[in-house]
Coordinates of C-alpha atoms in Angstrom, one line a residue:
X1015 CA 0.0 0.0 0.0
X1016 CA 1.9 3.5 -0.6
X1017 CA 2.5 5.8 1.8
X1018 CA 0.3 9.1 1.9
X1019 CA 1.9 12.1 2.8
X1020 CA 0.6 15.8 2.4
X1021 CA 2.1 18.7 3.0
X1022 CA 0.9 22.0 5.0
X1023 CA 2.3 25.6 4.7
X1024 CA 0.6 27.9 6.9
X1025 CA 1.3 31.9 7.0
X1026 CA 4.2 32.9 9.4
X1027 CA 3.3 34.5 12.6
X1028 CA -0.5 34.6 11.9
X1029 CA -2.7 33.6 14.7
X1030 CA -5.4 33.0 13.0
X1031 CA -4.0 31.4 10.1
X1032 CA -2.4 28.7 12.9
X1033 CA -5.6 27.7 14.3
X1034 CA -6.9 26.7 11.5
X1035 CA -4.1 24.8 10.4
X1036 CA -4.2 22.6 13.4
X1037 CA -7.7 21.8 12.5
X1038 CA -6.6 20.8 9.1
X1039 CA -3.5 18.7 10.8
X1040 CA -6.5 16.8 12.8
X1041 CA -8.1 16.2 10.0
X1042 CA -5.6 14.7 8.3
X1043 CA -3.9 12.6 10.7
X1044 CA -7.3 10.7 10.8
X1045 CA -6.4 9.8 7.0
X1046 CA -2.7 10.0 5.9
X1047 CA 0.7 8.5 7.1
X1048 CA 2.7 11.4 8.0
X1049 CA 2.2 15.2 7.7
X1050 CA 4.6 17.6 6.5
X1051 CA 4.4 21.0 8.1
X1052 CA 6.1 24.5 7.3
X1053 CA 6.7 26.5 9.6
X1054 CA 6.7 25.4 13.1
X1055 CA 2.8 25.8 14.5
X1056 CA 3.6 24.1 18.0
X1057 CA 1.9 21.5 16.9
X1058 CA 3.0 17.6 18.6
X1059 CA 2.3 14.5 17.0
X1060 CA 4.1 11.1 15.9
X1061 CA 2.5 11.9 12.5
X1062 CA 3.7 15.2 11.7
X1063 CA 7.4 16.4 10.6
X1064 CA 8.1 20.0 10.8
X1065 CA 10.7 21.8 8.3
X1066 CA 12.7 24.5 8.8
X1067 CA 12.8 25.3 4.9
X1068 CA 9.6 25.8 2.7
X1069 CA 11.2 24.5 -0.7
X1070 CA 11.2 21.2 1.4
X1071 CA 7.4 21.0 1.3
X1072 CA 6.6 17.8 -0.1
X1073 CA 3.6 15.1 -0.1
X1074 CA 0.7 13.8 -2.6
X1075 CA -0.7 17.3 -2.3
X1076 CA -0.3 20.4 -0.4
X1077 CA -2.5 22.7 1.7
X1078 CA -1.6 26.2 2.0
X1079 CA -3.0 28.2 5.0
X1080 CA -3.4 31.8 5.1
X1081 CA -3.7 34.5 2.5
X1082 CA -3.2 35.0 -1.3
X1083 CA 0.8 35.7 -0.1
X1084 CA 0.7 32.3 1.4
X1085 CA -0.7 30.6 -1.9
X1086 CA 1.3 31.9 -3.9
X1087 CA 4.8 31.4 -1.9
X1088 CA 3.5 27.4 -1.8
X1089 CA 3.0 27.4 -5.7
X1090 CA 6.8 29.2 -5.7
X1091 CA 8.4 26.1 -3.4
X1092 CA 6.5 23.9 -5.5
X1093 CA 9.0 25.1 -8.2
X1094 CA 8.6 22.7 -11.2
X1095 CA 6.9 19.7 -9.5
X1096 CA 3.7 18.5 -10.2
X1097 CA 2.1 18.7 -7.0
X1098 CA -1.6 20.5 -6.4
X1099 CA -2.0 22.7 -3.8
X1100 CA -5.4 23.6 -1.5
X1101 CA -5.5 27.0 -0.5
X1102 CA -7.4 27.6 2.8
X1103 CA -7.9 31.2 2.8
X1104 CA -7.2 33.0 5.8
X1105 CA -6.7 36.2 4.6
X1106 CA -8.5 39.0 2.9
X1107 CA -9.2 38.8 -0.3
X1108 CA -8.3 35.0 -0.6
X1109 CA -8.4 35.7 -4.4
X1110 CA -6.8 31.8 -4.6
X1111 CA -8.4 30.3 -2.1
X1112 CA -10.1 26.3 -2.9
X1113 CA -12.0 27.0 1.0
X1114 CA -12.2 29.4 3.6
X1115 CA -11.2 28.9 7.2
X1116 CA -14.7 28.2 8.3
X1117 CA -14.9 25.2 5.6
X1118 CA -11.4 24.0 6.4
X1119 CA -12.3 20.4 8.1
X1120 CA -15.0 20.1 5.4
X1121 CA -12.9 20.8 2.4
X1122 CA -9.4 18.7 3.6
X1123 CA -12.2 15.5 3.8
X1124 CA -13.5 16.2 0.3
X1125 CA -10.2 16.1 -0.9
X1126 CA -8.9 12.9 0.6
X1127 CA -12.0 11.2 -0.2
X1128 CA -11.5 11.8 -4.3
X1129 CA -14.6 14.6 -4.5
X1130 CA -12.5 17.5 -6.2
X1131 CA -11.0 18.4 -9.4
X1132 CA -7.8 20.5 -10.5
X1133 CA -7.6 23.8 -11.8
X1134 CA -4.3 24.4 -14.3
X1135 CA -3.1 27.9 -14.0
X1136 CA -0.4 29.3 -16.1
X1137 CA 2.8 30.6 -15.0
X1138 CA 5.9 31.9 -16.8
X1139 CA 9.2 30.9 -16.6
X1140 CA 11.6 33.8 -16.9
X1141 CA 15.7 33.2 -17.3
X1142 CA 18.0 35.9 -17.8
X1143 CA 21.9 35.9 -19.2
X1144 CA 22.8 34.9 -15.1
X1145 CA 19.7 32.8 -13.7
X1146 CA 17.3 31.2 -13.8
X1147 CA 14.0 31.8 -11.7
X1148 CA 11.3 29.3 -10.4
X1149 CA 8.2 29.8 -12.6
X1150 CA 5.8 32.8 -11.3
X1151 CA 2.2 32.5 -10.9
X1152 CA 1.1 35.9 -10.9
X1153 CA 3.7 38.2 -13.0
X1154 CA 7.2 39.5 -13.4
X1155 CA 8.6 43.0 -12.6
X1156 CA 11.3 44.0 -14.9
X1157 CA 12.8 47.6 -13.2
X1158 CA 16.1 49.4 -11.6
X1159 CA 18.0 47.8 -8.7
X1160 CA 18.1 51.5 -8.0
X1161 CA 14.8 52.2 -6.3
X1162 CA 13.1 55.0 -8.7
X1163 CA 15.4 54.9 -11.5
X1164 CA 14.0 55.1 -15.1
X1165 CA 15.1 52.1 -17.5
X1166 CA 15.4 52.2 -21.0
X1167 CA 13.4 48.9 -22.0
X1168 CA 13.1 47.4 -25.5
X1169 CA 10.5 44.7 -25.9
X1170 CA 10.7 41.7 -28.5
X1171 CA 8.3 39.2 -29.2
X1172 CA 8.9 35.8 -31.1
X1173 CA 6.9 33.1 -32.1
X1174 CA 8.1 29.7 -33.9
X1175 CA 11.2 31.3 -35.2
X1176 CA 10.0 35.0 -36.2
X1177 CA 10.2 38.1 -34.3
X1178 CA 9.7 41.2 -34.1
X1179 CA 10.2 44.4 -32.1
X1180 CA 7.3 45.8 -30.4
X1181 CA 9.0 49.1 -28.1
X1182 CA 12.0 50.6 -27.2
X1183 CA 11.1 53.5 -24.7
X1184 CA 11.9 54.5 -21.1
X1185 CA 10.0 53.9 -18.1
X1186 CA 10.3 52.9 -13.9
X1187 CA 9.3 49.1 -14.9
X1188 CA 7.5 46.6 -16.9
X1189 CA 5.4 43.4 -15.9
X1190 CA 4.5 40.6 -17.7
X1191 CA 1.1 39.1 -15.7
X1192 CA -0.5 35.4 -16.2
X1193 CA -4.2 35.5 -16.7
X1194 CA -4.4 35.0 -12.5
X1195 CA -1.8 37.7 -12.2
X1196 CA -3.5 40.3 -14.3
X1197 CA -5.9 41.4 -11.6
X1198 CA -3.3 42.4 -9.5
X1199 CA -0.3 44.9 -9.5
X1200 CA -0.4 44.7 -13.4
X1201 CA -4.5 46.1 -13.1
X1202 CA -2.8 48.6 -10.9
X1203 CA -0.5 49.7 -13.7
X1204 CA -3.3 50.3 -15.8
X1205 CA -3.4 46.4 -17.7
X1206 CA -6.3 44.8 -18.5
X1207 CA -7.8 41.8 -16.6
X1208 CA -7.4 38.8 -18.2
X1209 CA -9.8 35.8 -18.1
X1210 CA -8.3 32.4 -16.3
X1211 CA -10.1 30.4 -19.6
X1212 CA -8.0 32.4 -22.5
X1213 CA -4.9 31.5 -23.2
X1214 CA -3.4 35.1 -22.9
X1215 CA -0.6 37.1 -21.1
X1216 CA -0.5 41.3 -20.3
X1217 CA 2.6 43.3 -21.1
X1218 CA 1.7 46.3 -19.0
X1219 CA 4.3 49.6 -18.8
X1220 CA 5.0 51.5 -15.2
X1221 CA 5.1 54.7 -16.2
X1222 CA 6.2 55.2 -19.2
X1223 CA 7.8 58.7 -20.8
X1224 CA 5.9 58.2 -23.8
X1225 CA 2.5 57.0 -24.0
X1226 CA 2.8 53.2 -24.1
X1227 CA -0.3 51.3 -24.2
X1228 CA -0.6 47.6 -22.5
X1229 CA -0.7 44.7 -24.5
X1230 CA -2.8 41.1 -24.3
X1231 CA -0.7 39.0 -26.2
X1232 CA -1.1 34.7 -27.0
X1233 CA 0.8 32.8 -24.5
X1234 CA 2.5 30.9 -27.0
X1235 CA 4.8 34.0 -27.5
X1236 CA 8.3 34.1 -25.9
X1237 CA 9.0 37.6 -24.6
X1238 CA 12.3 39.2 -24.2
X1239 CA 13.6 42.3 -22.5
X1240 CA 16.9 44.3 -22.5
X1241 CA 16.9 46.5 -20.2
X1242 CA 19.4 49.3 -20.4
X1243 CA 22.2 48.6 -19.8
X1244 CA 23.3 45.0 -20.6
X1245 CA 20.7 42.8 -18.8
X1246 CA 18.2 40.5 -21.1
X1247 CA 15.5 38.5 -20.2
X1248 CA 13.4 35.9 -21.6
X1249 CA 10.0 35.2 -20.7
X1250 CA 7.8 32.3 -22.0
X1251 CA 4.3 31.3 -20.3
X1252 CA 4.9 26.9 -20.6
X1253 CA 4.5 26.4 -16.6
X1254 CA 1.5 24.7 -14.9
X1255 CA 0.0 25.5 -11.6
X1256 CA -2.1 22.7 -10.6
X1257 CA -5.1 24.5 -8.2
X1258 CA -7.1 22.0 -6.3
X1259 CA -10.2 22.9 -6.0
X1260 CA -13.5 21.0 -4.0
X1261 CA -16.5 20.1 -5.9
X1262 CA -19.3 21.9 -3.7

């Protein structure tokens, strides 16, 4: 028979969001083999292991306890792994979230008893001349090291071999948003909201000198960036979040 293990990440230093994770962890020690637990909750039992790192987080699936933060540092650890993740959302807007907190108990026994179904979410995978960077769920931010500095930015586009130059123009920043990431700092910019079910991206500029318009473009484009100086970067929306979410 294999082993089950699931693993919990819970928001650091939130009360609230530690309560309910202890519910969750006696929930689950009714159904798994061992528990996996980021951080440190106080928490004692034979069937639950505490790390001291997050990128350990491990198991058959995870639960992430707190906010939209939370959620989306879990997807991060879960780098390129194809692990689901719950969101029990403690926060408040819990944008992410499968359950709240007052369905926690409810939700955890849906999912280990089969009645749920994943959610993929795109994320992009960005690499640059020196690194590269776990796939992000929401967007990257392309700016200065030197907090408001102007960069000179020069945007490409390229599709099965052809490209072409969209921009070259200065500005404090640009971010490239998913579909889930496009109601957040990139709406804030001034980007459009982009629908979970289209296969789309959003290029939107931070304050551009010039009037620079935001851009929706297929996700089956590979963006790249050279930001003045020296510094490219290369963009390309190929990575999966799997979202578990419970059938109500």
């Amino acid at each position: 028979m294999t082993r089950r293990v699931v693993g919990v990440v819970v928001h650091e230093g939130d009360e609230k969001a530690a309560e309910v994770a202890k519910r969750v962890l006696e929930v689950l020690e009714e159904y798994v083999d061992e528990v996996v637990v980021y951080p440190n909750i106080s928490y004692t039992s034979k069937k639950v292991r505490t790390l001291k790192v997050r990128g350990e987080i491990c198991g058959e699936f995870l639960i992430a306890v707190g906010g939209d933060g939370t959620a989306l540092r879990t997807f991060l650890a879960v780098g390129e792994r194809d692990i689901p993740v719950m969101v029990v959302g403690t926060g408040r807007r819990n944008f992410l979230s499968s359950v709240g907190a007052d369905l926690a108990e409810w939700g955890v026994r849906k999912v280990l008893s089969g009645d749920f179904f994943i959610k993929e979410l795109k994320r992009i995978k960005t690499s640059s001349a020196s690194s590269d960077y776990p796939p992000s769920l929401n967007e990257v931010y392309i700016t200065s090291k030197r907090p408001g500095k102007s960069i000179w930015i020069d945007l490409f586009l390229s599709r099965e071999g052809e490209g072409k130059s969209l921009f070259s123009e200065k500005m404090d920043g640009l971010i490239v948003a998913t579909p889930t990431g496009s109601s957040a700092y990139s709406l804030a910019a001034g980007g459009s909201v982009i629908s979970n079910e289209l296969e789309a991206m959003s290029i939107t500029p931070v304050c551009p000198h010039r009037k620079v318009p935001p851009l929706v473009i297929p996700m089956d484009y590979e963006v790249e960036v050279k930001a003045d100086p020296v510094s490219y970067t290369h963009l390309r929306a190929h990575e999966t979040s799997l979202h578990l979410v419970c059938r109500l």
